[in-house]
Coordinates of C-alpha atoms (C1' of nucleotides) in Angstrom, one line a residue:
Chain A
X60 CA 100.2 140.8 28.2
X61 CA 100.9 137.6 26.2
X62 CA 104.7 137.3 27.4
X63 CA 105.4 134.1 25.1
X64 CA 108.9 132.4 25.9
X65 CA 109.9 135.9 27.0
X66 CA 112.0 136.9 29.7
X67 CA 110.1 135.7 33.0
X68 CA 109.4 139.6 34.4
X69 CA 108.8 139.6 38.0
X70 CA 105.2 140.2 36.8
X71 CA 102.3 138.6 39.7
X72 CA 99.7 140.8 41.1
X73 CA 96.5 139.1 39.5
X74 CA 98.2 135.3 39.9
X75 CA 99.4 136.0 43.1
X76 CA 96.0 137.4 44.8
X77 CA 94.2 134.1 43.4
X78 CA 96.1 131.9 44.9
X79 CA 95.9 133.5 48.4
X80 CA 92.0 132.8 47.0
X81 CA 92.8 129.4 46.9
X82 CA 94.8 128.7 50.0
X83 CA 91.8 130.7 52.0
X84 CA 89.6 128.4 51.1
X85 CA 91.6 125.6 52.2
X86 CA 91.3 126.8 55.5
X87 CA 87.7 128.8 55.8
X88 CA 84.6 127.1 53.5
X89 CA 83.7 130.7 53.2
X90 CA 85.5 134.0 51.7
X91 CA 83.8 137.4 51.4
X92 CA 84.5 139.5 48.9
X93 CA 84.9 142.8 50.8
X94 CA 86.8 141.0 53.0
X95 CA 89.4 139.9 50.6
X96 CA 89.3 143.3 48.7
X97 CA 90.6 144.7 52.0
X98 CA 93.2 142.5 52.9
X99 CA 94.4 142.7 49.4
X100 CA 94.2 146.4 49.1
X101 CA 92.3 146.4 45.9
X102 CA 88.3 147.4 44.9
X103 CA 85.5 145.0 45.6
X104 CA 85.2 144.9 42.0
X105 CA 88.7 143.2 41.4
X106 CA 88.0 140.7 43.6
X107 CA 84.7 140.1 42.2
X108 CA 86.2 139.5 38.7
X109 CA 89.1 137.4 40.5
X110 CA 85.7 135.0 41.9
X111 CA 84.5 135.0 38.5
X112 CA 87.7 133.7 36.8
X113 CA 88.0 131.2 39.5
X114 CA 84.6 129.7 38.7
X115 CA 84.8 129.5 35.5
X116 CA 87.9 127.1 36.3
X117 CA 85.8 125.3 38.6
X118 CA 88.0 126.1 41.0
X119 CA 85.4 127.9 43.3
X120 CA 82.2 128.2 43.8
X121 CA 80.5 131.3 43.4
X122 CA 78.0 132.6 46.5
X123 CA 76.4 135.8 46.9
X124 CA 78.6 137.7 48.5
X125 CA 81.6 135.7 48.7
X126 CA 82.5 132.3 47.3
X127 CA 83.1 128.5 48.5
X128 CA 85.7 125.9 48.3
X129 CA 83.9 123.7 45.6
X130 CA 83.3 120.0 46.8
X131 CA 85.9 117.6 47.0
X132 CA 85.7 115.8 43.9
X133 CA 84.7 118.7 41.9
X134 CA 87.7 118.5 39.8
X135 CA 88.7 121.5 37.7
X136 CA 87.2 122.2 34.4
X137 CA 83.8 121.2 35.3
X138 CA 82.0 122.0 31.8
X139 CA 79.0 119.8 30.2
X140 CA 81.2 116.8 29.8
X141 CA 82.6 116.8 33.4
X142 CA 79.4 117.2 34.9
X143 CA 78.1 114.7 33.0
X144 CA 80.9 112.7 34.1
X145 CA 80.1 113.5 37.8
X146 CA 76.6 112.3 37.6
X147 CA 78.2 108.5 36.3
X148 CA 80.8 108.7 38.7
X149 CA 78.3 109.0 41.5
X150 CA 76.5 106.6 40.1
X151 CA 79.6 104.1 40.2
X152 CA 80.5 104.8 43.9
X153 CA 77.1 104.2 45.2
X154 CA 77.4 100.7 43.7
X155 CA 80.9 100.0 45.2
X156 CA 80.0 101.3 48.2
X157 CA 77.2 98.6 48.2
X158 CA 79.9 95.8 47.5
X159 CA 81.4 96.1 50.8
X160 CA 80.4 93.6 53.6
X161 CA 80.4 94.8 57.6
X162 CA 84.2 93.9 58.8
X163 CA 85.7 94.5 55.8
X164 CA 89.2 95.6 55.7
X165 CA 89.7 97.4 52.1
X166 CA 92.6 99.7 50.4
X167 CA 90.9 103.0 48.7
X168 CA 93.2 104.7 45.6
X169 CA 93.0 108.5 45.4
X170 CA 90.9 109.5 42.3
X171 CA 87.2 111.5 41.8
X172 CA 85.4 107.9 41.5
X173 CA 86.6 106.7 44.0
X174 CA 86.3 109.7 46.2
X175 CA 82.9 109.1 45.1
X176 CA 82.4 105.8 46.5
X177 CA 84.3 107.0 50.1
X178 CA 81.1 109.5 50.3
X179 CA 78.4 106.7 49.4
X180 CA 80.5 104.7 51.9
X181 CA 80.1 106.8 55.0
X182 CA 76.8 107.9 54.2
X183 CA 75.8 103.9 54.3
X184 CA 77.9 103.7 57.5
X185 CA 78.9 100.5 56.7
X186 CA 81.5 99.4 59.6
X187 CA 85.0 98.7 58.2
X188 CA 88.8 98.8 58.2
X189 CA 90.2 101.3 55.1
X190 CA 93.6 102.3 54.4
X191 CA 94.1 105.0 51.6
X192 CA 96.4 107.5 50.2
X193 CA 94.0 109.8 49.5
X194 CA 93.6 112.7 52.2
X195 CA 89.9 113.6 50.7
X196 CA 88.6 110.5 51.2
X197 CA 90.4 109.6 54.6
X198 CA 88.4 112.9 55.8
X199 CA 85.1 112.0 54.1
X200 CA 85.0 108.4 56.0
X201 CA 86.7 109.9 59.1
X202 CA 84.1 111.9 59.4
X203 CA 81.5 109.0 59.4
X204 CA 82.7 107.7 62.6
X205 CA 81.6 104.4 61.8
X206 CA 84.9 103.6 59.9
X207 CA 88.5 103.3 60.9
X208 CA 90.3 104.6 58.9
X209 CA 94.9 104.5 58.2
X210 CA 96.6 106.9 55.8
X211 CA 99.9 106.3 54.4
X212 CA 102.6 107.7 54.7
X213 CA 104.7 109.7 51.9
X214 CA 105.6 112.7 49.7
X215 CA 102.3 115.2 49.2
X216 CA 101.3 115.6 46.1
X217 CA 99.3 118.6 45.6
X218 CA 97.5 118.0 42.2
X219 CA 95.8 114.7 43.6
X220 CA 95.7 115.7 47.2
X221 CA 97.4 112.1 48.0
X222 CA 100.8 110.9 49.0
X223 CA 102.9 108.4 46.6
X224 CA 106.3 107.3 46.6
X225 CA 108.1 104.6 48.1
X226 CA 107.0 105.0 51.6
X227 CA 103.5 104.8 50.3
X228 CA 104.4 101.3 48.5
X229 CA 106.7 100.3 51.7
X230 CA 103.4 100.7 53.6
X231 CA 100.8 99.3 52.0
X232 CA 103.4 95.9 51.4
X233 CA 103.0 95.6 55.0
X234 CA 99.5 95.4 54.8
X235 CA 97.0 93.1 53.5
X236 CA 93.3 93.5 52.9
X237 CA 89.5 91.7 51.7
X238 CA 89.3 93.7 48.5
X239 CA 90.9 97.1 46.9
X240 CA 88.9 99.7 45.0
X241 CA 91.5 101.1 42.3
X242 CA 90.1 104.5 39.7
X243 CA 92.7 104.5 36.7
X244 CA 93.1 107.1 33.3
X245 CA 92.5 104.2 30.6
X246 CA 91.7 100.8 30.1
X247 CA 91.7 99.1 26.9
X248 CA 92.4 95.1 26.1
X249 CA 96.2 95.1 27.1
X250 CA 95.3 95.9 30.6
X251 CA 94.9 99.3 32.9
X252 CA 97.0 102.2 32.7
X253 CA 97.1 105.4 34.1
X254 CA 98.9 109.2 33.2
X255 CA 99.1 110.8 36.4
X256 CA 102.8 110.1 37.7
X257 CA 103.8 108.0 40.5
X258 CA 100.4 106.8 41.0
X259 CA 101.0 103.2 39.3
X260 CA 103.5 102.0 41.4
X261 CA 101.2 102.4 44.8
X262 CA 97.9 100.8 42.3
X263 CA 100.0 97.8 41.9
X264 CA 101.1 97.9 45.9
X265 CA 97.3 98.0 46.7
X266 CA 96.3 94.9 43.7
X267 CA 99.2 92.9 44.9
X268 CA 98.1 93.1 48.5
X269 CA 94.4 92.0 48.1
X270 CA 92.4 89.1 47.8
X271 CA 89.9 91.1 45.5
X272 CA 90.7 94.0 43.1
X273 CA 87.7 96.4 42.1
X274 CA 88.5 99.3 38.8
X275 CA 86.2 101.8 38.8
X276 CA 86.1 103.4 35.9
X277 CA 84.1 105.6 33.8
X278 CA 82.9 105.0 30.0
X279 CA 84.8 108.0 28.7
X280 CA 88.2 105.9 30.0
X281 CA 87.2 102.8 28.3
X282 CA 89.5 101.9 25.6
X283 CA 91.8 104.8 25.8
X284 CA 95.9 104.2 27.3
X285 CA 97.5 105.7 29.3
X286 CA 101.1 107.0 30.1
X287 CA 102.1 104.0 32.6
X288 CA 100.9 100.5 32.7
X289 CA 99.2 99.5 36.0
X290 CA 98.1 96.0 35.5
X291 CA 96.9 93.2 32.9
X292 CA 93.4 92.1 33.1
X293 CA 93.8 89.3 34.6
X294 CA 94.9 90.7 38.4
X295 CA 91.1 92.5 38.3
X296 CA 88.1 91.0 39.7
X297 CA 85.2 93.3 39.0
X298 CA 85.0 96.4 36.6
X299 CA 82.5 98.9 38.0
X300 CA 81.3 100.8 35.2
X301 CA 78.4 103.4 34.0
X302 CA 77.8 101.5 30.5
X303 CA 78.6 97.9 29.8
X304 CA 82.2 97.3 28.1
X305 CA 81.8 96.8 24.2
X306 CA 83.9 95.3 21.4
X307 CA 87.3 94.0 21.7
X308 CA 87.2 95.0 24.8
X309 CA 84.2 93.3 26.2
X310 CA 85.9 89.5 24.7
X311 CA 89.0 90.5 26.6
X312 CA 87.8 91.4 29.9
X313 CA 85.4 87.6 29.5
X314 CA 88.5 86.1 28.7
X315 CA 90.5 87.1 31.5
X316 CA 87.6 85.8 34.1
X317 CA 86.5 90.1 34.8
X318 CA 83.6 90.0 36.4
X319 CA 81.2 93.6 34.3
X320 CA 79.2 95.1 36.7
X321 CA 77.4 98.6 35.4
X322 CA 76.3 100.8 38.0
X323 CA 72.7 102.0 37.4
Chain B
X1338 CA 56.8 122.7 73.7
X1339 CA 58.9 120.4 76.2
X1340 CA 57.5 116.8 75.6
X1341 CA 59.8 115.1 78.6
X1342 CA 59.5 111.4 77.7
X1343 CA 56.4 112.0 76.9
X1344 CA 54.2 110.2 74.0
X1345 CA 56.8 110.9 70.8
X1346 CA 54.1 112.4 68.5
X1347 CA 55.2 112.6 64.7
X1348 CA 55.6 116.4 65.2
X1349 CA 58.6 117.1 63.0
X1350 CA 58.4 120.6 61.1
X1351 CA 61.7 122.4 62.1
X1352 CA 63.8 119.2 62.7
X1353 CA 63.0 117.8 59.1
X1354 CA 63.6 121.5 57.7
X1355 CA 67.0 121.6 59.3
X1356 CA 67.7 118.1 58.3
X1357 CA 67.1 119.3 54.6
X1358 CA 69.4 121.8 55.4
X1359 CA 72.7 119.5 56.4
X1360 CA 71.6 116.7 53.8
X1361 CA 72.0 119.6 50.8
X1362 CA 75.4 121.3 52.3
X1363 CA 76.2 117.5 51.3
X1364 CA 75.6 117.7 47.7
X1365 CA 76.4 121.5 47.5
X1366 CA 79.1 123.6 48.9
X1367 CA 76.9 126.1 49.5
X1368 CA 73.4 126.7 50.2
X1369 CA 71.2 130.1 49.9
X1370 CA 68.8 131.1 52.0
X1371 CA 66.2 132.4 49.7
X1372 CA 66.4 129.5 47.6
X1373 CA 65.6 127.3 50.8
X1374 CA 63.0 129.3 51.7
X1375 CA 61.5 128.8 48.6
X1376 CA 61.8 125.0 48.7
X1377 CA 60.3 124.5 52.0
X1378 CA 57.5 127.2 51.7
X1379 CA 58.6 129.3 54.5
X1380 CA 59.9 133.1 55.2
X1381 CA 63.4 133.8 54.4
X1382 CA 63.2 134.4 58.3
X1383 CA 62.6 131.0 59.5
X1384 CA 65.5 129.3 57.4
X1385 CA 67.5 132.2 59.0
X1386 CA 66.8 131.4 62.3
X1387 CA 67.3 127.6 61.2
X1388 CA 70.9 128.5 59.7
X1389 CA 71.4 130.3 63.3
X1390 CA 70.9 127.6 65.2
X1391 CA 72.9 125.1 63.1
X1392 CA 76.1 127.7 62.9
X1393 CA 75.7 127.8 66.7
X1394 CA 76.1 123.9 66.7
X1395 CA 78.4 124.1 64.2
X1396 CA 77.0 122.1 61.6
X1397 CA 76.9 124.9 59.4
X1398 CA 79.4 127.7 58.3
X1399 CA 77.0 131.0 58.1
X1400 CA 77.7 133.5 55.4
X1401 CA 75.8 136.3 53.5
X1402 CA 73.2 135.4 51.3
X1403 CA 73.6 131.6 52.9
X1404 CA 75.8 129.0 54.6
X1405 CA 78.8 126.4 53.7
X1406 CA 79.4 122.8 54.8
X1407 CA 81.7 123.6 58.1
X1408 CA 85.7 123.0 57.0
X1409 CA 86.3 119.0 57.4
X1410 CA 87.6 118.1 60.5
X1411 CA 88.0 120.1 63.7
X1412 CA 85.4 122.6 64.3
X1413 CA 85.0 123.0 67.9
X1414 CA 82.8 126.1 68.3
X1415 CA 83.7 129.4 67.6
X1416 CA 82.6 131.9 70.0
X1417 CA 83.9 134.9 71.4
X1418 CA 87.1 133.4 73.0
X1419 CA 88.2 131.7 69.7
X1420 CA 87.8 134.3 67.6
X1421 CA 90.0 136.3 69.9
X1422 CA 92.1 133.3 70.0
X1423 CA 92.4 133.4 66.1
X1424 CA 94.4 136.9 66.1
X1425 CA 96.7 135.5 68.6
X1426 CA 97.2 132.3 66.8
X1427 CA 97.9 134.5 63.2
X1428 CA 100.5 136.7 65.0
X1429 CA 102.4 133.8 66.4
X1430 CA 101.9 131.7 63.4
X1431 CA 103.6 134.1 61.3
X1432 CA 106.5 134.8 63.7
X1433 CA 106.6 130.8 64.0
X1434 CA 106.9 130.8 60.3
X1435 CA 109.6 133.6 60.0
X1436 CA 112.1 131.2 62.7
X1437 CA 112.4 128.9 59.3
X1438 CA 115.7 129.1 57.0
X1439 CA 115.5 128.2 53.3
X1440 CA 116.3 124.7 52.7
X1441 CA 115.6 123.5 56.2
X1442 CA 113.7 120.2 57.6
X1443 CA 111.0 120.4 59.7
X1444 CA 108.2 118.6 61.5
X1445 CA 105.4 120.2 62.1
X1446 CA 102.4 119.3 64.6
X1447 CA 98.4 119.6 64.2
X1448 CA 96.7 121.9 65.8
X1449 CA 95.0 125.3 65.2
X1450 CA 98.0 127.0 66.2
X1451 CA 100.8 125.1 63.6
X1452 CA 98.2 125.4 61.1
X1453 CA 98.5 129.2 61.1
X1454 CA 101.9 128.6 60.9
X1455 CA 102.1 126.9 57.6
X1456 CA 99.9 128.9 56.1
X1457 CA 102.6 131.8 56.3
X1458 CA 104.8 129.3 55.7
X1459 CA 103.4 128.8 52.4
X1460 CA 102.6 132.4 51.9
X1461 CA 106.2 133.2 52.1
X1462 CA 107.1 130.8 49.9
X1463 CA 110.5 129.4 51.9
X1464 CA 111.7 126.4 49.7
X1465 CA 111.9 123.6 52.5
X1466 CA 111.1 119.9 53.5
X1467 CA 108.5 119.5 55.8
X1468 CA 106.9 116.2 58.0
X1469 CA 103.7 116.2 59.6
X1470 CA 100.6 114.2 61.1
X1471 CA 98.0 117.0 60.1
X1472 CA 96.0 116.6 57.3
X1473 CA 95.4 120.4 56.7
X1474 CA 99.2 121.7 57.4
X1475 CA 99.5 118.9 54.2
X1476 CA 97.2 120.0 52.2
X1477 CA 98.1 124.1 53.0
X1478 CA 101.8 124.0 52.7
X1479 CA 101.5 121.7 49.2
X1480 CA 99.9 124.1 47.9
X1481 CA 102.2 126.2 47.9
X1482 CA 104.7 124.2 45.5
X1483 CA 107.8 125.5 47.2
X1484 CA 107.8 123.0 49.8
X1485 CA 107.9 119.8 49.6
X1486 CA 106.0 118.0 52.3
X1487 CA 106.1 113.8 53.6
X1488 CA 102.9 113.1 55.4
X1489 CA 103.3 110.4 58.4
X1490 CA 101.0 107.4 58.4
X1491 CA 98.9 106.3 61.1
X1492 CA 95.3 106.0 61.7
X1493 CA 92.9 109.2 61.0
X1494 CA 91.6 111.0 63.7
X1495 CA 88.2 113.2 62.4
X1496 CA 88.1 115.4 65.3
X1497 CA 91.3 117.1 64.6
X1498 CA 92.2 115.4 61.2
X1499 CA 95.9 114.3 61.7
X1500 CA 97.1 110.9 62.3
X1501 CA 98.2 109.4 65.6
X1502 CA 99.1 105.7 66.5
X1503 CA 102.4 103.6 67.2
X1504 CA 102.6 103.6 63.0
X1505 CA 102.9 107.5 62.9
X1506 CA 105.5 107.5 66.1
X1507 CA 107.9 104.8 64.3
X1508 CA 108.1 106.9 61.0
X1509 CA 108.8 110.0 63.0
X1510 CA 111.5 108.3 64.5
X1511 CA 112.9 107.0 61.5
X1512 CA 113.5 110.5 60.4
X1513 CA 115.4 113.7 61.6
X1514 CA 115.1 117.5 60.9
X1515 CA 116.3 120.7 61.7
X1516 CA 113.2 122.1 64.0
X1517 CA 110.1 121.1 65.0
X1518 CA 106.9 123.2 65.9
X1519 CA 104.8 121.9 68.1
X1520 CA 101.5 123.2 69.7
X1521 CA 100.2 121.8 72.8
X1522 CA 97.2 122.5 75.7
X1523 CA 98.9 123.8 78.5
X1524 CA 102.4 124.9 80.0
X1525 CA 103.4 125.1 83.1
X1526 CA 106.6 125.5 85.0
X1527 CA 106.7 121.3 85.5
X1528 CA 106.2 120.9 82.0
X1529 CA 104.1 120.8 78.7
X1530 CA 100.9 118.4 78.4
X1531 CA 98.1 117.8 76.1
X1532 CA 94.5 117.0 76.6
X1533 CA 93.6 115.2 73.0
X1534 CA 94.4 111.6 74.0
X1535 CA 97.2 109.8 71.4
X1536 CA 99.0 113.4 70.3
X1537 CA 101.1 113.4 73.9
X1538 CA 103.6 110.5 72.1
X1539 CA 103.4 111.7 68.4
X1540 CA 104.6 115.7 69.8
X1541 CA 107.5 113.7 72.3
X1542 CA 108.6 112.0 69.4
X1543 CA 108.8 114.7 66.8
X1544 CA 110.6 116.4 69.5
X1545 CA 113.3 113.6 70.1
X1546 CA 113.9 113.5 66.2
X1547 CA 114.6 117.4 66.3
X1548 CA 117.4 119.4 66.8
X1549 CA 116.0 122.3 67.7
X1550 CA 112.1 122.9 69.6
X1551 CA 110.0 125.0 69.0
X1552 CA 106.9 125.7 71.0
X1553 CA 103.9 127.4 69.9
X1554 CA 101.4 128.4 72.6
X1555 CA 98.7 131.0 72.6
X1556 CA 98.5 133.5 76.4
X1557 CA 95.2 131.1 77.5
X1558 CA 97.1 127.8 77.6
X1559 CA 100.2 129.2 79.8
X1560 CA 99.8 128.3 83.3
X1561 CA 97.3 125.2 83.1
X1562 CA 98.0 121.6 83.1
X1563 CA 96.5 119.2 80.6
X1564 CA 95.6 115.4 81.2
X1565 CA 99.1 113.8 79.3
X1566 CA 102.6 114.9 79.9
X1567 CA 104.6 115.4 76.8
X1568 CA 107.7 116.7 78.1
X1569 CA 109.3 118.7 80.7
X1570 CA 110.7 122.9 80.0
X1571 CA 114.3 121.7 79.2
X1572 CA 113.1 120.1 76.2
X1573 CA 112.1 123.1 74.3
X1574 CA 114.6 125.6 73.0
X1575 CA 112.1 128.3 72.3
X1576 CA 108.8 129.2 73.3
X1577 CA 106.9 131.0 70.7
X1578 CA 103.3 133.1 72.5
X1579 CA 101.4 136.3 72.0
X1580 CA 102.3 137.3 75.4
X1581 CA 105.1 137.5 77.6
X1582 CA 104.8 134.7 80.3
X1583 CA 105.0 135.9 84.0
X1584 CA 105.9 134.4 87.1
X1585 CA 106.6 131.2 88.4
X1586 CA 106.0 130.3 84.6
X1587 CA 108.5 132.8 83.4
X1588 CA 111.4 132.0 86.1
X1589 CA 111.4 128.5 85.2
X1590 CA 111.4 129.2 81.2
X1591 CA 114.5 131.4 82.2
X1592 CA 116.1 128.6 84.4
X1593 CA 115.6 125.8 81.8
X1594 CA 117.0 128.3 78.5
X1595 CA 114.1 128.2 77.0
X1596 CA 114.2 131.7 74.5
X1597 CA 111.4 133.5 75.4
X1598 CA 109.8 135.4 72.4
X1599 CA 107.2 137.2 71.8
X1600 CA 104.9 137.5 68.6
X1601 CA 103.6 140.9 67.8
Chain C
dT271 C1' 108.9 155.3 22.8
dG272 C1' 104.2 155.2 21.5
dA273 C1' 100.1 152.5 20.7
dA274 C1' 97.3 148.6 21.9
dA275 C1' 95.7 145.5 25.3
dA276 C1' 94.9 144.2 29.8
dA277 C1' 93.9 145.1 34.5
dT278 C1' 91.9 147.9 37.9
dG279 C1' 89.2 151.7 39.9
dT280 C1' 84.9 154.6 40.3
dG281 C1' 80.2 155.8 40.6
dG282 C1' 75.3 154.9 40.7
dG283 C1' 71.0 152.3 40.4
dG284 C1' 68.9 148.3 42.0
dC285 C1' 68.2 144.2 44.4
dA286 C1' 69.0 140.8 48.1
dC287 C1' 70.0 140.0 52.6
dT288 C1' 70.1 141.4 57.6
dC289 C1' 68.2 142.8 61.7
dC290 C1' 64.7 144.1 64.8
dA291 C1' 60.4 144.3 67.1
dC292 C1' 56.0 142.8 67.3
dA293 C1' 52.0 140.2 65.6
dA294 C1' 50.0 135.8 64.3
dA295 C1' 49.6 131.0 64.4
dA296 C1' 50.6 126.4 66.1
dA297 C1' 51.7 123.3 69.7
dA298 C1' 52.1 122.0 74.5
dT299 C1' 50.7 122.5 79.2
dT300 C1' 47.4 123.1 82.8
Chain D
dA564 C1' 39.1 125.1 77.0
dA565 C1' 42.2 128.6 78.4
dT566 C1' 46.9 129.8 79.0
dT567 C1' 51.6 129.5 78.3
dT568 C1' 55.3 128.5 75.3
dT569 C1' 57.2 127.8 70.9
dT570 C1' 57.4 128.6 66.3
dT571 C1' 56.7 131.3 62.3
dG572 C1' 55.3 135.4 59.7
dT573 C1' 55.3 140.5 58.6
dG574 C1' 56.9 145.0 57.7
dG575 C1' 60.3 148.5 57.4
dA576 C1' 64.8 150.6 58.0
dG577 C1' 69.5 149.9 56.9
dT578 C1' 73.5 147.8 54.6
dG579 C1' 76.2 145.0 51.6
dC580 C1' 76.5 143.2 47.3
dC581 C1' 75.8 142.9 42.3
dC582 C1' 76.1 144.7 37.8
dC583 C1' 76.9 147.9 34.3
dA584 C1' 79.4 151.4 31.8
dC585 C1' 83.2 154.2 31.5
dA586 C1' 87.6 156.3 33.3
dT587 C1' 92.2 155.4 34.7
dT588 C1' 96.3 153.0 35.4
dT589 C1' 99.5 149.5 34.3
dT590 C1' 101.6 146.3 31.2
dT591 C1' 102.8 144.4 26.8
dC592 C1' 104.1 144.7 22.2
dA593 C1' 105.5 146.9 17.9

DNA sequence: TGAAAAATGTGGGGCACTCCACAAAAAATT
DNA sequence: AATTTTTTGTGGAGTGCCCCACATTTTTCA
């Protein structure tokens, strides 16, 4: 059932029933398993095996008896190395989160560290002003109450459960703010970059339009490029980090005035 | 065991437990039962009873074997009525989401009602562009890669995570689509209103920007009045319910051309 | 078209969870 | 201290779910 550059057969039955899967569990935090096998028609057992697949990608997480939607920032793929990269990425939130002062008006990027820090940030209910362009982490500080919180506008995009484009950029222009906390894919002496498309243009909105420019970034991203050049070293003022920068690197990021902050 | 501003003694055995409870649904998706009865050193009973009365405050989403965080955002309660509620709201979701021609633009409202609505919407897969203030309509109908969606700016409401403010009603009107589907609190033969303060503008202004109205309203809401007016009966074109309006209600549809119909 | 591979269904044993009613223990009230 | 109220535990019947192995169907590939 390989079906390698062959003719595209209307063949979905399996694909088809996981993503209903998926779009249930963007609406309920729970699905049953015998409820799904009767909606879908099939055994218990097929859906079971449907579940099992599903986790494995991370993409859900497996209950007795049903399965939920895994956390927001769960990304998929979550073997040892991701997990291991959760535990730093918490880590580096909880330390942003501590760098923002009562009043504050900041600009969030979408991203899993970042994400991070949102969570951290409503848990400390710090009072503040946030705009953002990622839904996840409007709805994690919404939630706190304690922070007010503006979404951009702009197209949806799916993968990153944000909104780019140019309405995104248009927006945050007409904004400024205290300081911005910015995720990226890589970071090497030649400045930030990033792979995911579209998202550099509305990094460099959110840099341009603060008075203080905080990367989070994990170790694993040190030193690597990416696919599209955010910024140069210079426009940051702190790298938030989970192991102090090394190397060239380390002599660049002194030279253009970065301030190295690891997160313990 | 009443303790009416009496002396506050540290007695705290089932509000600790229970606090346990909602600080792990924080970490984990999904908590079990047997495990937190382990934890705590009490019967699988008690931590039933516990997950009881959180579900019943809705703090908790109950399921077999254990319980899930509740979905982020609105989560008002569901007892008897809004269960029954929810059949009604499928049925007229997926006629809603039937009304839509390939390739058409569309704004879409928040509420439980529209929600349902993109769901089938995304289920069916009908390529088209879609605007809305609600978070979860975003994030359902994205999914779905067939459509492509523009989310509206404007600052987060948590309690029934969509957008509202002056920001959201200027980019609405700087736009302008086929249909719109729009959910509100009441109808009566005066008019349509809402109760949830700051939507009444958003839904008048998705309306002005359409050329076609499209009203979704499940059998309780017809006949009540809610606290803002959003517009009067001559602004809808069609009135999309699980019952047939009667009446006062249905003689001034009929004098007004509102199309009537019916979802089964 | 026939063989291999993948996906799905079936049946049964076992375990985990639910539900209920009542008993026991702890806390609050008098 | 005795009584009422609240909270928690216990036991047993019933049910849903899990897991395994194997049969059956569907799909893919030669």
């Amino acid at each position: 059932m390989k079906n390698i550059g062959g003719t595209p057969r209307p063949r979905l039955r399996k694909k088809a029933r996981r993503e209903q899967i998926l779009l249930e569990l963007k609406l309920h935090p729970h699905v049953r398993v015998s409820e799904l096998a009767e909606r879908f028609g099939v055994s218990t057992e097929t859906v079971r095996r449907d579940f099992e697949a599903l986790s494995a990608d991370g993409l859900l997480f497996r209950a007795h008896g049903g399965g939920s939607a895994p956390m927001r920032g769960h990304y998929p793929g979550l073997d040892e190395r991701s997990r291991q990269g959760m535990e730093e990425r918490e880590r580096i939130g909880r330390h942003a989160a501590g760098l923002v002062q009562p009043g504050d008006t900041l600009m969030i990027d979408a991203g899993s560290t970042t994400l991070q820090m949102a969570r951290f940030l409503a848990y400390a209910g710090t009072p503040c002003t946030v705009l953002t362009n990622s839904l996840p982490v409007a709805m994690t500080l919404g939630q706190g109450e304690t922070a007010e919180v503006i979404l951009c506008p702009g197209e949806y995009l799916a993968s990153e459960s944000a909104v780019i484009g140019p309405e995104t950029v248009a927006f945050i222009e007409s904004h400024m703010v205290d300081q911005c906390f910015i995720g990226a894919t890589a970071i090497d002496p030649r400045g930030v970059s990033e792979t995911a498309r579209g998202f550099a243009s509305v990094k460099r909105a959110m840099i341009r339009r603060s008075r203080r420019t905080n990367l989070l970034i994990i170790r694993d991203k040190m030193g690597g490029t990416g696919f599209a050049r955010v910024c140069g070293l210079d426009d940051i003022s702190a790298l938030i980090t989970g192991a102090a920068p090394e190397g060239k690197l380390a002599r660049a990021l002194d030279r253009s005035g970065v301030e190295a902050m690891v997160a313990t």
